[in-house]
Short mmCIF file of C-alpha atoms in Angstrom, two decimals:
data_model
loop_
_atom_site.label_atom_id
_atom_site.label_comp_id
_atom_site.label_asym_id
_atom_site.label_seq_id
_atom_site.Cartn_x
_atom_site.Cartn_y
_atom_site.Cartn_z
CA MET A 1 35.06 24.95 35.40
CA LYS A 2 36.43 21.49 34.96
CA GLN A 3 38.27 21.79 38.29
CA TRP A 4 35.00 22.51 40.09
CA LYS A 5 33.35 19.53 38.51
CA GLU A 6 36.22 17.37 39.63
CA LYS A 7 36.18 18.81 43.16
CA LEU A 8 32.42 18.44 43.52
CA ASP A 9 32.34 14.99 41.91
CA TRP A 10 28.55 14.87 41.91
CA GLU A 11 28.27 11.22 41.04
CA ARG A 12 30.48 10.01 43.87
CA ASN A 13 29.31 12.48 46.54
CA ARG A 14 25.60 12.39 45.69
CA PRO A 15 24.49 11.01 49.13
CA PHE A 16 26.48 13.73 50.90
CA TYR A 17 24.91 16.48 48.79
CA LEU A 18 21.42 15.02 49.27
CA ILE A 19 21.93 14.86 53.04
CA MET A 20 23.16 18.47 53.04
CA ALA A 21 20.13 19.56 51.01
CA VAL A 22 17.76 17.75 53.39
CA LEU A 23 19.48 19.30 56.43
CA LEU A 24 19.27 22.76 54.86
CA ALA A 25 15.57 22.23 54.13
CA MET A 26 15.03 21.16 57.77
CA VAL A 27 16.80 24.28 59.05
CA VAL A 28 14.68 26.53 56.82
CA TYR A 29 11.50 24.71 57.91
CA GLN A 30 12.43 25.08 61.59
CA GLN A 31 13.08 28.78 61.07
CA PHE A 32 9.59 29.13 59.62
CA LEU A 33 8.18 27.27 62.63
CA ILE A 34 10.10 29.48 65.06
CA THR A 35 8.86 32.62 63.31
CA ASP A 36 5.27 31.34 63.41
CA LEU A 37 5.57 30.47 67.09
CA GLN A 38 6.98 33.90 67.91
CA GLU A 39 4.09 35.56 66.12
CA ARG A 40 1.54 33.41 67.94
CA MET A 41 3.15 34.14 71.30
CA MET A 42 3.08 37.87 70.59
CA ASN A 43 -0.61 37.61 69.69
CA ILE A 44 -1.33 35.67 72.88
CA GLU A 45 0.57 38.21 74.98
CA SER A 46 -1.21 41.13 73.35
CA SER A 47 -4.63 39.54 73.83
CA SER A 48 -3.73 38.80 77.46
CA TYR A 49 -2.64 42.42 77.86
CA ASP A 50 -5.93 43.58 76.31
CA ASP A 51 -7.86 41.36 78.73
CA GLN A 52 -5.96 42.82 81.66
CA LEU A 53 -6.69 46.36 80.47
CA ASN A 54 -10.37 45.52 80.05
CA ASN A 55 -10.48 44.09 83.58
CA ILE A 56 -8.80 47.19 85.00
CA ARG A 57 -11.21 49.44 83.08
CA TRP A 58 -14.21 47.45 84.36
CA GLU A 59 -12.96 47.64 87.96
CA ALA A 60 -12.36 51.39 87.64
CA GLU A 61 -15.84 51.97 86.19
CA THR A 62 -17.40 49.85 88.93
CA ALA A 63 -15.52 51.75 91.62
CA LEU A 64 -16.53 55.06 90.04
CA SER A 65 -20.21 54.12 89.99
CA GLU A 66 -19.96 52.99 93.63
CA ASN A 67 -18.33 56.31 94.51
CA ARG A 68 -21.16 58.20 92.82
CA GLU A 69 -23.72 56.22 94.84
CA GLN A 70 -21.76 56.88 98.02
CA GLU A 71 -21.57 60.59 97.21
CA LYS A 72 -25.36 60.64 96.87
CA ASP A 73 -25.70 58.90 100.21
CA ILE A 74 -23.27 61.36 101.84
CA LEU A 75 -25.19 64.34 100.46
CA GLN A 76 -28.44 62.88 101.71
CA LEU A 77 -26.93 62.32 105.18
CA GLN A 78 -25.53 65.87 105.21
CA LYS A 79 -28.96 67.28 104.35
CA HIS A 80 -30.60 65.13 106.99
CA SER A 81 -27.99 66.18 109.56
CA ALA A 82 -28.44 69.85 108.68
CA THR A 83 -32.21 69.46 109.02
CA GLN A 84 -31.82 67.77 112.42
CA ASN A 85 -29.40 70.49 113.59
CA TRP A 86 -31.87 73.18 112.50
CA ARG A 87 -34.72 71.47 114.38
CA LEU A 88 -32.54 71.11 117.46
CA MET A 89 -31.65 74.79 117.32
CA GLU A 90 -35.35 75.70 116.94
CA MET A 91 -36.17 73.59 120.01
CA GLU A 92 -33.38 75.28 121.97
CA TRP A 93 -34.67 78.70 120.93
CA ASP A 94 -38.18 77.75 121.96
CA THR A 95 -36.93 76.42 125.27
CA TYR A 96 -34.25 78.96 126.19
CA GLY A 97 -35.16 81.84 123.95
CA LYS A 98 -33.01 83.48 121.32
#
């Protein structure tokens, strides 16, 4: 144990050991900052991803509601066309006979 005390020589190398302790504390602090930054970036990315999914969902729902309206319009036009065809056929039958 005496050899270690002589090798370390705390009294003479005190500034060196203090500088090493401060540098070690800075490294640990920076690691905490890096970890915190990584967590924040992951949260930002996930919220951005959620926003993109919400936008896609909204666009899909909007397109679906537009398609439903267009389907109603198409059905109405088909009914109107069928009615017009029937009337035309009735007029042809009246004119030319069955």
